[in-house]
mmCIF file of N, CA and C in Angstrom:
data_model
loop_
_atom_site.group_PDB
_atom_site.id
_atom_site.type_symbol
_atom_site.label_atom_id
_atom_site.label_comp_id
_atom_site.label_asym_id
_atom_site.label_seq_id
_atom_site.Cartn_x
_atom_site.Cartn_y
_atom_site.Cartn_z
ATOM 1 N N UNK S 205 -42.564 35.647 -21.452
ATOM 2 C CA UNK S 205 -43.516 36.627 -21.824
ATOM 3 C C UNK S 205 -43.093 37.420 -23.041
ATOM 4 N N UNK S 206 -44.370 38.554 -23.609
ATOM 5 C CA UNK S 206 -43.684 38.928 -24.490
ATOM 6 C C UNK S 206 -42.613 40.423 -24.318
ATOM 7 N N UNK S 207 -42.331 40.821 -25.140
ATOM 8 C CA UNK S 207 -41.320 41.953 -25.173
ATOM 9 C C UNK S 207 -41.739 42.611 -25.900
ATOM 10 N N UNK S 208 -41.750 44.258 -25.712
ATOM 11 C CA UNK S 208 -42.850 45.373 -26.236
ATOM 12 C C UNK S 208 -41.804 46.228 -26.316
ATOM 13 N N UNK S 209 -41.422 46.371 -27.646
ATOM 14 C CA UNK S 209 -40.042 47.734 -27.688
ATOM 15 C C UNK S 209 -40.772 48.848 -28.579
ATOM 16 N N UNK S 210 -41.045 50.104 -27.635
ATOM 17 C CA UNK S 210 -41.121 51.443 -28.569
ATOM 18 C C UNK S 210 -40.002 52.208 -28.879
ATOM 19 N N UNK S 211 -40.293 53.028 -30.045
ATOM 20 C CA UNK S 211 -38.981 53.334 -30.247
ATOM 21 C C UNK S 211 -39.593 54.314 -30.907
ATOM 22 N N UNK S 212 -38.876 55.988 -31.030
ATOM 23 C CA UNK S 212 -39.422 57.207 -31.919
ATOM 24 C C UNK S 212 -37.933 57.289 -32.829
ATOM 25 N N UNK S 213 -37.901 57.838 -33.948
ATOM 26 C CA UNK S 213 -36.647 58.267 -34.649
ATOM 27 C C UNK S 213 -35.936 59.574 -33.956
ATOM 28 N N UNK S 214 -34.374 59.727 -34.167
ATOM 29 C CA UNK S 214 -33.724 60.639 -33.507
ATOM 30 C C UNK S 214 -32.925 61.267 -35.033
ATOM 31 N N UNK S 215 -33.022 62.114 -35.343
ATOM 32 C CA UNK S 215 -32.076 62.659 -36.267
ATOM 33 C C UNK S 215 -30.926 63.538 -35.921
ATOM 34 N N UNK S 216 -29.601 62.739 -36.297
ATOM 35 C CA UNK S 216 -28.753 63.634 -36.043
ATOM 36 C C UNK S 216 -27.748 64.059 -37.432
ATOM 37 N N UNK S 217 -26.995 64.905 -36.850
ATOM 38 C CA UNK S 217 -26.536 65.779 -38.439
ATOM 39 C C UNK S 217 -24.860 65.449 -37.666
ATOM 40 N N UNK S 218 -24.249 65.702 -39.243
ATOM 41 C CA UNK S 218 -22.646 65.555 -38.790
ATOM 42 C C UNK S 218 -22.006 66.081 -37.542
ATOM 43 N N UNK S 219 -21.744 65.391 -36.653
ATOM 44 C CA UNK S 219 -20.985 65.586 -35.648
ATOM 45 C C UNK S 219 -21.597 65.801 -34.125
ATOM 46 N N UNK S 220 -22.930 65.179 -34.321
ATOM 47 C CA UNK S 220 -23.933 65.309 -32.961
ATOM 48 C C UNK S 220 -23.868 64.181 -32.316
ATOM 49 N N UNK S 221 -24.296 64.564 -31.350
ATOM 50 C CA UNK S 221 -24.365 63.211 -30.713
ATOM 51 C C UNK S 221 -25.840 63.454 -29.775
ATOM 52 N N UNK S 222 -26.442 62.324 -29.324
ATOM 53 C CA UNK S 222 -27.770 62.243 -28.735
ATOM 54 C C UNK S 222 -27.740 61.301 -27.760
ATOM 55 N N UNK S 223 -28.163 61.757 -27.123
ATOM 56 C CA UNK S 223 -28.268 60.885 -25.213
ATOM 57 C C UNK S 223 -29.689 60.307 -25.676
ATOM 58 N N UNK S 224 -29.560 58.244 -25.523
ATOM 59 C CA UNK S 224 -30.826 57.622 -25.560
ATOM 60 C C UNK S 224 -31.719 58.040 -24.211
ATOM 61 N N UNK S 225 -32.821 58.403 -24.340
ATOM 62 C CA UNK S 225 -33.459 58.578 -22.625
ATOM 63 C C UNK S 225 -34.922 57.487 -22.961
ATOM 64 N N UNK S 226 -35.613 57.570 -22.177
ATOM 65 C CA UNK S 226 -37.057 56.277 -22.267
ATOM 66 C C UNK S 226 -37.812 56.947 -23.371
ATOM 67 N N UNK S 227 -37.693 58.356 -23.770
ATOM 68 C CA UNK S 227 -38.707 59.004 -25.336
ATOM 69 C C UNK S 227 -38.285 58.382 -26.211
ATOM 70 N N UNK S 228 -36.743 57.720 -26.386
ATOM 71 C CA UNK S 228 -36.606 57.411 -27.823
ATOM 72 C C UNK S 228 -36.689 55.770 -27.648
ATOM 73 N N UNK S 229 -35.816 54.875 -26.746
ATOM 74 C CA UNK S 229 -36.243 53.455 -26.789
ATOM 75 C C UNK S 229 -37.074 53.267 -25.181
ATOM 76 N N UNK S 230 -37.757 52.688 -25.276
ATOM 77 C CA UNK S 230 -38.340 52.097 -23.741
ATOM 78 C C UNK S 230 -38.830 50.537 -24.384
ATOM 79 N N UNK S 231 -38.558 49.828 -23.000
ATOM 80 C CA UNK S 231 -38.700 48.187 -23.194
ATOM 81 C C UNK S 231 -39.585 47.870 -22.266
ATOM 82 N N UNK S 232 -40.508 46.569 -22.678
ATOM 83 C CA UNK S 232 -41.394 46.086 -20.815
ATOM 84 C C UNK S 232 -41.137 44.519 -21.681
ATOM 85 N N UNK S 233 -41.365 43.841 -20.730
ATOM 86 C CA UNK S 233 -41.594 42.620 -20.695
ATOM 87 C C UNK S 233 -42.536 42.245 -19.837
ATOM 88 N N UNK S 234 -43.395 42.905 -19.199
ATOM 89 C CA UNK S 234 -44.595 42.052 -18.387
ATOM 90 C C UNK S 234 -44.444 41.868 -16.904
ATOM 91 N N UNK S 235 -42.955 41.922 -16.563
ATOM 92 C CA UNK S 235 -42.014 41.719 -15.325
ATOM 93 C C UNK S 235 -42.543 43.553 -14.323
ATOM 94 N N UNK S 236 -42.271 43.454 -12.946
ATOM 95 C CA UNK S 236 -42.112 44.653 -12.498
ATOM 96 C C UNK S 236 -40.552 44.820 -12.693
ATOM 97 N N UNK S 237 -39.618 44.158 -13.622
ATOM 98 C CA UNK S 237 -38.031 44.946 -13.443
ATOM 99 C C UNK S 237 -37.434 45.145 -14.342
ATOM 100 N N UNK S 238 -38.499 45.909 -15.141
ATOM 101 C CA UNK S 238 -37.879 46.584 -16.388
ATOM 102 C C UNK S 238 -36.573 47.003 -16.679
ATOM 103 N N UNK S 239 -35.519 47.281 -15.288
ATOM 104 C CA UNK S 239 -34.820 47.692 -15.446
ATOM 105 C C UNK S 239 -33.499 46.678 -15.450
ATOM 106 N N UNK S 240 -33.722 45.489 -15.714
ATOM 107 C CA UNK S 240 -32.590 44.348 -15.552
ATOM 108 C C UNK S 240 -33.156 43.804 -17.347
ATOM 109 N N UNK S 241 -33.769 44.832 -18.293
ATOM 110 C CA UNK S 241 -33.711 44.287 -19.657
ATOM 111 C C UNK S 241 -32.301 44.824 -20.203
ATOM 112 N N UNK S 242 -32.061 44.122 -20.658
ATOM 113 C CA UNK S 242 -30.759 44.208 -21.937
ATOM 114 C C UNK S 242 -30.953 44.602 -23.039
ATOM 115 N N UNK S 243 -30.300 45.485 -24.042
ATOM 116 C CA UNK S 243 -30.326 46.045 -25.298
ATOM 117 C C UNK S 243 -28.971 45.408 -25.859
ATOM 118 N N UNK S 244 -29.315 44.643 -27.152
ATOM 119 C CA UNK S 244 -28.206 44.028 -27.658
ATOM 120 C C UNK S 244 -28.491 44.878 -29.194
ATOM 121 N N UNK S 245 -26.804 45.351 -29.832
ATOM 122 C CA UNK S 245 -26.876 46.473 -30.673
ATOM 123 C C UNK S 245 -26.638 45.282 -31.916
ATOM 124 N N UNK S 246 -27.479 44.529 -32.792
ATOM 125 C CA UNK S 246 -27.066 44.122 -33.472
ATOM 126 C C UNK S 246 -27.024 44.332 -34.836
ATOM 127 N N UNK S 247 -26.932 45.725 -35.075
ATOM 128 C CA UNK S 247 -26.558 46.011 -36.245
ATOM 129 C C UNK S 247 -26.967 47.627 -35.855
ATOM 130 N N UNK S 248 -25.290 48.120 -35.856
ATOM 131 C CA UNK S 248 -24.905 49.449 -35.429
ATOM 132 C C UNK S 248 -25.343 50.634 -36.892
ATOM 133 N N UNK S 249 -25.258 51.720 -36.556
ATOM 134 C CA UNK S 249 -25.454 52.484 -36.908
ATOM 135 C C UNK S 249 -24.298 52.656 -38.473
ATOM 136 N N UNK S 250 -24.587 53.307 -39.513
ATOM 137 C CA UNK S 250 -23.415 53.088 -40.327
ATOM 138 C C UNK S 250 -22.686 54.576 -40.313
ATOM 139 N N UNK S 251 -23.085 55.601 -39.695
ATOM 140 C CA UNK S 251 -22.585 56.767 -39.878
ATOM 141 C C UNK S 251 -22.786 56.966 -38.313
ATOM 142 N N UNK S 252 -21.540 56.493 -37.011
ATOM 143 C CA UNK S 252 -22.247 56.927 -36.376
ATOM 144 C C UNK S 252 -21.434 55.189 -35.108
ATOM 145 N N UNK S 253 -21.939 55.401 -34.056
ATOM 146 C CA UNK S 253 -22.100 54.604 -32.681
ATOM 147 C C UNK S 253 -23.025 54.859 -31.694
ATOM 148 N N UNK S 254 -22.986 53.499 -31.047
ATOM 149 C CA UNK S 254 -23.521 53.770 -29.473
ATOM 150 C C UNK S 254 -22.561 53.746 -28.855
ATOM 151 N N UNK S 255 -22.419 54.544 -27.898
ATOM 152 C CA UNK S 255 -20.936 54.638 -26.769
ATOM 153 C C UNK S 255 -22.291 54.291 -25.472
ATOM 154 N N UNK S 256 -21.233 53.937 -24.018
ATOM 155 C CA UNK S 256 -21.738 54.258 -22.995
ATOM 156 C C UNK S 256 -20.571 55.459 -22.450
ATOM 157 N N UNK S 257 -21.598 56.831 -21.841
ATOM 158 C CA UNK S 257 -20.832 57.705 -21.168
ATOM 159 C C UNK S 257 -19.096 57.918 -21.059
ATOM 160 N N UNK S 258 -19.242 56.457 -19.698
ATOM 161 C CA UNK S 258 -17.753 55.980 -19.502
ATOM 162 C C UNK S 258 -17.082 55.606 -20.174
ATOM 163 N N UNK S 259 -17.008 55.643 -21.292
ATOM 164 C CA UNK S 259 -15.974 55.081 -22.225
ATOM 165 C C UNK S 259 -16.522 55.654 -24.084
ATOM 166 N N UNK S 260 -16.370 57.096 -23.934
ATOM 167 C CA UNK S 260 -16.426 57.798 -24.732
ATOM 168 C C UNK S 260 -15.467 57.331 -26.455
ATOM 169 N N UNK S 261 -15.484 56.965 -27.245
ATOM 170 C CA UNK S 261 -14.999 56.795 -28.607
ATOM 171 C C UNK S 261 -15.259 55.258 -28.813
ATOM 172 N N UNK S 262 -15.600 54.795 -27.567
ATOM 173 C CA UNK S 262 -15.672 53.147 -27.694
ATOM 174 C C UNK S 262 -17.198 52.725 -28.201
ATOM 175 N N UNK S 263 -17.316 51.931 -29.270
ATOM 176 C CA UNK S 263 -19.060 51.617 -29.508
ATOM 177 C C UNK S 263 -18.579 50.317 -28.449
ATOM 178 N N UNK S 264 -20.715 50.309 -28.331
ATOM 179 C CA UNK S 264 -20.603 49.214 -27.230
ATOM 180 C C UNK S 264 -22.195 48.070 -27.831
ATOM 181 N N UNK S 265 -21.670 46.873 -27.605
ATOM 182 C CA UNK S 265 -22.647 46.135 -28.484
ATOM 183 C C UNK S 265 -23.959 45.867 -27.541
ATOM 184 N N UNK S 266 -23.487 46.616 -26.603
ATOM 185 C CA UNK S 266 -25.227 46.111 -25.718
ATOM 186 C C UNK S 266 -25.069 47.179 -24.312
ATOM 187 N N UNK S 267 -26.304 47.613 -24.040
ATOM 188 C CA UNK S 267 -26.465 48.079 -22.758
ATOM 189 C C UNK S 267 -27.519 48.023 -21.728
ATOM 190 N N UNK S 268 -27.738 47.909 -20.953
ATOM 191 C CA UNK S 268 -29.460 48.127 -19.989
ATOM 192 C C UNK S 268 -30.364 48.385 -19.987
ATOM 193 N N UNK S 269 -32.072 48.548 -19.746
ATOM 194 C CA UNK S 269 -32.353 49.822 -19.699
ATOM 195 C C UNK S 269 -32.202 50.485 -18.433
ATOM 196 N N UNK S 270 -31.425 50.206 -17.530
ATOM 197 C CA UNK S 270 -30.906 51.129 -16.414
ATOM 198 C C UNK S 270 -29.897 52.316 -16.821
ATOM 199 N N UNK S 271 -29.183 51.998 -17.894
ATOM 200 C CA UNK S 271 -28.219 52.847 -18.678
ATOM 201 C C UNK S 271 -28.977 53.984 -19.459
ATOM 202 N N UNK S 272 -30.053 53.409 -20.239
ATOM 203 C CA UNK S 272 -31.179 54.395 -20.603
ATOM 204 C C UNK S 272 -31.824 55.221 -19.633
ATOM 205 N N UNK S 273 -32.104 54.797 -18.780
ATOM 206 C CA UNK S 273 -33.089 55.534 -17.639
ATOM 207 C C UNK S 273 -31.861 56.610 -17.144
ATOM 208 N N UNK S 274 -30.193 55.987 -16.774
ATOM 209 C CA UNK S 274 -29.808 57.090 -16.352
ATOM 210 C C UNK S 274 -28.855 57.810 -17.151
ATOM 211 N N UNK S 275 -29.490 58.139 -18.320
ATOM 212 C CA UNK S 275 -28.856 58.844 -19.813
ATOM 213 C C UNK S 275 -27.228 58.710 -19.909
ATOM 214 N N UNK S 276 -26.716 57.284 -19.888
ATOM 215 C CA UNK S 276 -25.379 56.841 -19.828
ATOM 216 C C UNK S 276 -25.159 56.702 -21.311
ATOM 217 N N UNK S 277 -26.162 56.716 -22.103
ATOM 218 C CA UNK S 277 -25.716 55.679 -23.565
ATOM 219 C C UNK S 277 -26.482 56.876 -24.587
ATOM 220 N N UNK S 278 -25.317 57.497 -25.316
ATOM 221 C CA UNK S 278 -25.610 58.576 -26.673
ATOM 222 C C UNK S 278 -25.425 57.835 -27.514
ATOM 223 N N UNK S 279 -25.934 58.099 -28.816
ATOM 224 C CA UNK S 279 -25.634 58.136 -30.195
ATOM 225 C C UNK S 279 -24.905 59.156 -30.291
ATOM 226 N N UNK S 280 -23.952 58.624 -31.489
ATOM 227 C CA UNK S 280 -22.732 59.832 -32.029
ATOM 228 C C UNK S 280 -22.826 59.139 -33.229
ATOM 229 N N UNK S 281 -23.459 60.686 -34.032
ATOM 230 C CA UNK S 281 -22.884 60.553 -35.530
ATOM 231 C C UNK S 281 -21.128 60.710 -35.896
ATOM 232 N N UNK S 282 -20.569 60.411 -36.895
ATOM 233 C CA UNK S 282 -19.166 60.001 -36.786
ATOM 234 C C UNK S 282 -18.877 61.066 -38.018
ATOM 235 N N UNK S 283 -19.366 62.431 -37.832
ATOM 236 C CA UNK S 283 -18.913 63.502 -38.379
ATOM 237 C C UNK S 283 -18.804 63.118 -40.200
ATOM 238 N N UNK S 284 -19.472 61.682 -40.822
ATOM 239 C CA UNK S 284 -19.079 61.893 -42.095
ATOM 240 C C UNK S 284 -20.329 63.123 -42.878
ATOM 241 N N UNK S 285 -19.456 63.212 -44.054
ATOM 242 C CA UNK S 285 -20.950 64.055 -44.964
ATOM 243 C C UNK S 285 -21.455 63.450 -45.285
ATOM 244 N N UNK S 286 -22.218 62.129 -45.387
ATOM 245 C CA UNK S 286 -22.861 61.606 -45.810
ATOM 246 C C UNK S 286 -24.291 61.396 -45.773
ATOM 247 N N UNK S 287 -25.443 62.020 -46.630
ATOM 248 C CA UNK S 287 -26.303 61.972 -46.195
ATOM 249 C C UNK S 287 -27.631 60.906 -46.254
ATOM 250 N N UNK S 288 -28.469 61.045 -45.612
ATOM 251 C CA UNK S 288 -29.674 60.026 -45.656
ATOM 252 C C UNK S 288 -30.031 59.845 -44.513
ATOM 253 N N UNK S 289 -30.528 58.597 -44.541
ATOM 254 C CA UNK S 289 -31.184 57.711 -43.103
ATOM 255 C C UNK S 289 -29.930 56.736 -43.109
ATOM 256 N N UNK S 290 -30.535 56.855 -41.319
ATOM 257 C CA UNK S 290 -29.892 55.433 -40.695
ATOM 258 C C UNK S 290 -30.526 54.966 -39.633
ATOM 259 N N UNK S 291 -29.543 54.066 -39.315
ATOM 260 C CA UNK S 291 -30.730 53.147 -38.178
ATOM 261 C C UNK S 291 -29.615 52.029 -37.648
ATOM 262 N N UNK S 292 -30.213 51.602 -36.344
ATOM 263 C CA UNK S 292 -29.443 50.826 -35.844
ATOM 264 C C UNK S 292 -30.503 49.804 -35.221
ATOM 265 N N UNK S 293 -30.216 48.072 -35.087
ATOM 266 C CA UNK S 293 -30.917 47.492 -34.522
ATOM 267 C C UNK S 293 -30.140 46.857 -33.390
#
Protein backbone atom coordinates (compact mmCIF):
# COMPACT_ATOMS: atom_id res chain seq x y z
CA UNK A 1 0.00 0.00 0.00
CA UNK A 2 0.81 3.43 -0.12
CA UNK A 3 2.72 5.52 2.56
CA UNK A 4 1.40 9.06 3.52
CA UNK A 5 4.17 11.05 5.50
CA UNK A 6 3.11 14.58 6.96
CA UNK A 7 5.48 16.53 8.20
CA UNK A 8 5.33 20.54 9.59
CA UNK A 9 8.89 22.41 9.94
CA UNK A 10 10.49 22.72 13.52
CA UNK A 11 12.95 25.58 13.98
CA UNK A 12 15.54 25.36 16.27
CA UNK A 13 18.30 27.94 17.29
CA UNK A 14 21.84 27.09 18.69
CA UNK A 15 21.73 24.70 21.33
CA UNK A 16 17.93 23.47 21.40
CA UNK A 17 16.78 20.60 21.13
CA UNK A 18 13.03 19.43 20.12
CA UNK A 19 11.09 16.30 21.07
CA UNK A 20 9.55 14.74 17.53
CA UNK A 21 5.71 14.18 18.71
CA UNK A 22 2.79 13.11 15.76
CA UNK A 23 2.46 17.46 15.01
CA UNK A 24 5.72 17.40 13.43
CA UNK A 25 6.13 13.76 11.57
CA UNK A 26 3.04 11.31 11.52
CA UNK A 27 3.06 8.19 9.07
CA UNK A 28 -0.10 5.76 7.86
CA UNK A 29 0.19 3.20 5.53
CA UNK A 30 -3.43 2.01 5.16
CA UNK A 31 -2.65 -0.80 7.92
CA UNK A 32 -4.56 -0.45 11.50
CA UNK A 33 -0.64 -0.59 12.99
CA UNK A 34 0.68 2.46 12.41
CA UNK A 35 2.68 1.94 15.09
CA UNK A 36 5.16 -0.96 13.81
CA UNK A 37 6.21 1.89 10.83
CA UNK A 38 9.87 2.60 10.77
CA UNK A 39 11.61 6.00 10.20
CA UNK A 40 14.89 5.54 8.42
CA UNK A 41 17.13 8.94 8.87
CA UNK A 42 18.69 9.06 5.56
CA UNK A 43 20.20 12.10 5.41
CA UNK A 44 20.70 13.70 8.93
CA UNK A 45 20.49 16.99 9.83
CA UNK A 46 23.82 19.15 9.13
CA UNK A 47 23.76 21.35 12.23
CA UNK A 48 22.31 19.14 14.56
CA UNK A 49 20.99 15.04 15.27
CA UNK A 50 18.32 12.71 15.96
CA UNK A 51 19.09 11.00 19.32
CA UNK A 52 16.62 8.50 20.93
CA UNK A 53 15.98 9.63 24.72
CA UNK A 54 18.07 6.57 25.96
CA UNK A 55 21.07 7.24 24.55
CA UNK A 56 21.50 10.94 24.67
CA UNK A 57 24.77 12.36 22.36
CA UNK A 58 24.29 9.27 20.16
CA UNK A 59 22.50 10.11 16.53
CA UNK A 60 20.43 7.26 15.58
CA UNK A 61 19.75 6.29 11.86
CA UNK A 62 16.18 5.11 12.31
CA UNK A 63 13.37 4.94 14.81
CA UNK A 64 9.44 3.91 15.13
CA UNK A 65 6.56 5.64 15.11
CA UNK A 66 6.00 4.15 18.58
CA UNK A 67 9.15 6.23 19.61
CA UNK A 68 7.32 9.29 18.16
CA UNK A 69 4.05 8.67 19.80
CA UNK A 70 6.01 8.21 23.09
CA UNK A 71 8.25 11.48 22.64
CA UNK A 72 11.55 9.21 22.88
CA UNK A 73 13.26 10.84 19.74
CA UNK A 74 14.43 14.92 19.87
CA UNK A 75 16.20 16.86 17.49
CA UNK A 76 19.33 18.59 18.85
CA UNK A 77 20.80 21.40 17.18
CA UNK A 78 24.70 20.92 17.76
CA UNK A 79 25.16 24.44 19.27
CA UNK A 80 27.08 25.69 15.92
CA UNK A 81 26.54 29.55 14.81
CA UNK A 82 25.69 28.75 11.81
CA UNK A 83 22.86 30.08 10.26
CA UNK A 84 19.99 29.11 7.76
CA UNK A 85 17.80 26.13 7.04
CA UNK A 86 18.08 22.62 7.54
CA UNK A 87 16.48 19.54 7.12
CA UNK A 88 16.79 16.04 7.54
CA UNK A 89 15.39 13.11 5.44
Amino acid sequence: GDIVLLAKPVTLTEGDRVTLTTDVPVATDGTSKPEKLLYAVSVPPVHGQIEHINYPGVPIPRHSQLDVVAQKVPSVHDNSHEAGKDSLR
